[in-house]
Amino acid sequence: MAFKRIGIIGAGKVGIVLAGLALNAGYEVRISGSGSVKKIALTIDTLVPGAIATENADLVANSDLIILAIPLSRYKNISPELLKDKLVVDAMNYWWETDGIREEVLAPDSTSSEQVQEYFKDSTIVKTFNHMGYHNLQEEAKPKGAPNRKSLFVTGDNPEAVDQVAEFVDSMGFDPIVHYNLADGIMTEPGSPLFGASLTASELNEVIKNFDQTEFGKQIEAAKDK
């Protein structure tokens, strides 16, 4: 399935940047946020003219792909029923400054995206857009085949969904590096070598190859074996 309509839940910095990239790539884009539609529309008209400000229900009903670009601590504010049968990109990370105490947000025995998938049990979660800073996302998107094109890690448990999102990532200006295990998303979370990194595909693959030599590598294996 080729995506045509992208829905972004979250009108913060990451959501706005992703909306701009999606508009540049030719997608129809809807954005919702915690404020009123009227207030969000003022921001959108200034920063990403062409995107449509709306409420969550309308966004979900009129989007082929949903992106969660909200603070991780707020994902349970969204009803699982709302995203039922939807393909959802988890672009979130735990960040203490916005999310508070980690133990109050996440269980200690699995990765954040696995917990997001467990909550949205009737949705398909794919993790990406979460390890590169929003400034890099905005400034370093390049056409396919461009020299030194940056790369994004894409992972999930559903191979077909991961491949679809990988094509979307490619269209947004980045080379996708694909894994088929949602637990591998731990490699992109804060504290990992990939978090905050803006790397080419070969550089990113090199970091991944050496990842099992790090403490995070041990955490990945623990998450896989739980």
Short mmCIF file of C-alpha atoms in Angstrom, two decimals:
data_model
loop_
_atom_site.label_atom_id
_atom_site.label_comp_id
_atom_site.label_asym_id
_atom_site.label_seq_id
_atom_site.Cartn_x
_atom_site.Cartn_y
_atom_site.Cartn_z
CA MET A 1 0.00 0.00 0.00
CA ALA A 2 1.37 3.40 -0.97
CA PHE A 3 0.68 6.06 1.62
CA LYS A 4 -0.93 9.28 0.47
CA ARG A 5 -2.25 10.78 3.71
CA ILE A 6 -0.10 11.20 6.83
CA GLY A 7 -1.50 11.98 10.26
CA ILE A 8 0.81 13.38 12.94
CA ILE A 9 -0.38 13.36 16.54
CA GLY A 10 1.76 15.99 18.20
CA ALA A 11 2.27 19.59 17.16
CA GLY A 12 5.62 20.08 18.89
CA LYS A 13 9.04 20.44 17.31
CA VAL A 14 9.33 16.88 16.01
CA GLY A 15 5.76 16.79 14.73
CA ILE A 16 6.17 20.09 12.89
CA VAL A 17 9.46 19.01 11.29
CA LEU A 18 7.99 15.68 10.14
CA ALA A 19 4.98 17.52 8.76
CA GLY A 20 7.24 19.77 6.71
CA LEU A 21 9.19 16.83 5.34
CA ALA A 22 5.98 14.99 4.47
CA LEU A 23 4.54 18.02 2.69
CA ASN A 24 7.77 18.41 0.71
CA ALA A 25 7.51 14.74 -0.26
CA GLY A 26 4.02 15.30 -1.65
CA TYR A 27 1.85 13.83 1.11
CA GLU A 28 -1.39 15.23 2.45
CA VAL A 29 -0.69 16.02 6.09
CA ARG A 30 -2.94 16.39 9.11
CA ILE A 31 -1.73 17.44 12.56
CA SER A 32 -3.44 17.28 15.93
CA GLY A 33 -2.19 18.36 19.34
CA SER A 34 -3.13 18.99 22.93
CA GLY A 35 -4.39 22.51 22.27
CA SER A 36 -7.47 23.65 20.42
CA VAL A 37 -7.62 23.16 16.66
CA LYS A 38 -7.77 26.92 16.22
CA LYS A 39 -4.58 27.43 18.23
CA ILE A 40 -2.75 24.64 16.41
CA ALA A 41 -3.88 26.06 13.06
CA LEU A 42 -2.15 29.36 13.84
CA THR A 43 1.13 27.52 14.43
CA ILE A 44 0.73 25.35 11.35
CA ASP A 45 -0.16 28.24 9.06
CA THR A 46 3.09 29.91 10.07
CA LEU A 47 5.48 26.94 10.20
CA VAL A 48 4.05 24.34 7.83
CA PRO A 49 1.49 26.00 5.57
CA GLY A 50 -0.45 23.39 3.68
CA ALA A 51 -0.87 20.99 6.59
CA ILE A 52 -4.35 20.57 8.05
CA ALA A 53 -4.98 21.21 11.74
CA THR A 54 -7.60 18.87 13.15
CA GLU A 55 -8.69 16.69 16.07
CA ASN A 56 -7.42 13.17 16.71
CA ALA A 57 -10.55 11.38 15.50
CA ASP A 58 -10.63 13.22 12.17
CA LEU A 59 -6.90 12.76 11.72
CA VAL A 60 -7.09 9.00 12.24
CA ALA A 61 -10.12 8.61 10.00
CA ASN A 62 -8.40 10.44 7.14
CA SER A 63 -4.83 9.14 7.33
CA ASP A 64 -3.09 6.07 5.90
CA LEU A 65 -0.22 6.28 8.37
CA ILE A 66 -0.26 7.71 11.89
CA ILE A 67 2.85 9.14 13.56
CA LEU A 68 2.97 9.52 17.34
CA ALA A 69 5.19 12.55 18.00
CA ILE A 70 4.13 13.36 21.55
CA PRO A 71 5.95 13.07 24.90
CA LEU A 72 6.12 9.38 25.76
CA SER A 73 4.41 9.96 29.09
CA ARG A 74 1.24 11.03 27.24
CA TYR A 75 0.65 8.12 24.88
CA LYS A 76 -1.92 6.58 27.24
CA ASN A 77 -3.99 9.74 26.87
CA ILE A 78 -4.95 8.30 23.48
CA SER A 79 -7.60 5.58 23.45
CA PRO A 80 -6.32 2.27 22.02
CA GLU A 81 -9.64 1.95 20.21
CA LEU A 82 -8.92 5.13 18.26
CA LEU A 83 -5.88 3.57 16.57
CA LYS A 84 -7.36 0.09 16.11
CA ASP A 85 -6.19 -1.59 12.88
CA LYS A 86 -3.93 1.35 12.07
CA LEU A 87 -0.25 1.33 11.13
CA VAL A 88 1.43 3.61 13.67
CA VAL A 89 4.95 5.04 13.74
CA ASP A 90 6.35 5.46 17.23
CA ALA A 91 8.61 8.51 17.03
CA MET A 92 8.67 8.88 20.82
CA ASN A 93 11.38 8.48 23.45
CA TYR A 94 11.49 8.69 27.21
CA TRP A 95 13.06 12.02 28.17
CA TRP A 96 13.25 12.92 31.83
CA GLU A 97 12.78 16.67 31.31
CA THR A 98 9.34 16.17 29.77
CA ASP A 99 8.32 12.74 31.06
CA GLY A 100 9.40 12.82 34.70
CA ILE A 101 10.50 9.76 36.65
CA ARG A 102 11.14 6.84 34.30
CA GLU A 103 9.63 4.23 36.58
CA GLU A 104 6.35 6.15 36.54
CA VAL A 105 6.27 6.04 32.73
CA LEU A 106 7.79 2.68 31.79
CA ALA A 107 7.97 -0.82 33.19
CA PRO A 108 11.59 -1.98 33.65
CA ASP A 109 11.29 -5.30 31.81
CA SER A 110 10.81 -4.23 28.17
CA THR A 111 11.55 -1.41 25.73
CA SER A 112 9.36 1.65 25.39
CA SER A 113 8.04 0.69 21.95
CA GLU A 114 7.11 -2.79 23.16
CA GLN A 115 5.05 -1.14 25.87
CA VAL A 116 3.48 1.19 23.32
CA GLN A 117 2.63 -1.87 21.19
CA GLU A 118 1.16 -3.66 24.20
CA TYR A 119 -1.07 -0.67 24.95
CA PHE A 120 -2.16 -0.27 21.32
CA LYS A 121 -2.60 -4.04 21.01
CA ASP A 122 -4.84 -3.87 17.93
CA SER A 123 -2.48 -1.52 16.06
CA THR A 124 0.80 -2.22 14.30
CA ILE A 125 3.71 -0.27 15.77
CA VAL A 126 6.91 0.56 13.87
CA LYS A 127 9.64 2.58 15.55
CA THR A 128 11.57 5.25 13.64
CA PHE A 129 12.31 9.01 13.49
CA ASN A 130 13.31 8.89 17.16
CA HIS A 131 17.11 8.76 17.23
CA MET A 132 17.97 11.83 15.14
CA GLY A 133 17.46 15.34 16.51
CA TYR A 134 14.69 17.40 14.95
CA HIS A 135 17.22 19.95 13.62
CA ASN A 136 19.05 17.16 11.79
CA LEU A 137 15.80 15.75 10.45
CA GLN A 138 14.88 19.15 9.11
CA GLU A 139 18.25 20.08 7.66
CA GLU A 140 19.68 16.80 6.40
CA ALA A 141 16.89 15.23 4.34
CA LYS A 142 18.22 14.52 0.83
CA PRO A 143 16.97 12.88 -2.37
CA LYS A 144 17.64 9.19 -2.82
CA GLY A 145 21.18 8.58 -4.05
CA ALA A 146 22.54 11.92 -2.82
CA PRO A 147 26.08 11.84 -1.39
CA ASN A 148 26.32 11.45 2.38
CA ARG A 149 22.58 10.91 2.74
CA LYS A 150 21.71 10.27 6.38
CA SER A 151 20.07 7.10 7.62
CA LEU A 152 17.24 6.23 9.99
CA PHE A 153 16.72 3.01 11.91
CA VAL A 154 13.33 1.36 11.28
CA THR A 155 12.15 -1.62 13.31
CA GLY A 156 9.01 -3.53 14.23
CA ASP A 157 7.63 -7.04 14.59
CA ASN A 158 5.54 -6.98 11.40
CA PRO A 159 7.89 -7.26 8.38
CA GLU A 160 5.34 -6.00 5.85
CA ALA A 161 4.59 -2.95 7.97
CA VAL A 162 8.28 -2.27 8.56
CA ASP A 163 8.96 -2.42 4.83
CA GLN A 164 6.10 0.01 4.15
CA VAL A 165 7.40 2.47 6.72
CA ALA A 166 10.94 2.05 5.35
CA GLU A 167 9.67 3.17 1.93
CA PHE A 168 8.05 6.16 3.63
CA VAL A 169 11.31 7.02 5.41
CA ASP A 170 13.10 6.84 2.05
CA SER A 171 10.57 9.24 0.54
CA MET A 172 11.13 11.64 3.43
CA GLY A 173 14.82 11.95 2.57
CA PHE A 174 16.66 9.25 4.54
CA ASP A 175 18.12 5.81 3.90
CA PRO A 176 16.25 3.27 6.04
CA ILE A 177 18.13 0.62 8.01
CA VAL A 178 15.59 -2.12 8.65
CA HIS A 179 15.24 -4.59 11.52
CA TYR A 180 12.29 -6.89 12.19
CA ASN A 181 12.27 -6.93 15.97
CA LEU A 182 10.58 -4.14 17.89
CA ALA A 183 12.82 -4.84 20.90
CA ASP A 184 15.78 -3.64 18.81
CA GLY A 185 14.35 -0.15 19.19
CA ILE A 186 16.32 0.03 22.43
CA MET A 187 19.34 0.76 20.25
CA THR A 188 17.89 4.18 19.42
CA GLU A 189 16.78 5.27 22.87
CA PRO A 190 18.50 7.93 25.02
CA GLY A 191 21.80 6.67 26.40
CA SER A 192 22.56 4.49 23.38
CA PRO A 193 25.30 5.19 20.81
CA LEU A 194 22.68 5.81 18.13
CA PHE A 195 20.66 8.37 20.06
CA GLY A 196 21.30 11.85 18.71
CA ALA A 197 23.52 10.49 15.95
CA SER A 198 23.24 11.76 12.39
CA LEU A 199 24.92 9.01 10.36
CA THR A 200 25.07 7.61 6.86
CA ALA A 201 23.83 4.06 6.28
CA SER A 202 27.33 2.58 6.42
CA GLU A 203 28.16 4.48 9.61
CA LEU A 204 24.89 3.49 11.26
CA ASN A 205 25.38 -0.15 10.30
CA GLU A 206 28.86 -0.07 11.82
CA VAL A 207 27.45 1.16 15.12
CA ILE A 208 24.78 -1.55 15.03
CA LYS A 209 27.37 -4.24 14.24
CA ASN A 210 29.36 -3.32 17.33
CA PHE A 211 26.36 -2.82 19.52
CA ASP A 212 26.50 -6.21 21.22
CA GLN A 213 29.79 -5.12 22.78
CA THR A 214 28.00 -2.44 24.81
CA GLU A 215 25.87 -2.56 27.91
CA PHE A 216 22.90 -1.70 25.71
CA GLY A 217 23.63 -4.84 23.69
CA LYS A 218 23.09 -6.88 26.82
CA GLN A 219 19.79 -5.07 27.38
CA ILE A 220 18.67 -5.92 23.85
CA GLU A 221 19.32 -9.60 24.40
CA ALA A 222 17.52 -9.47 27.72
CA ALA A 223 14.53 -7.83 26.06
CA LYS A 224 14.49 -10.46 23.30
CA ASP A 225 14.74 -13.35 25.77
CA LYS A 226 12.16 -12.13 28.28
#
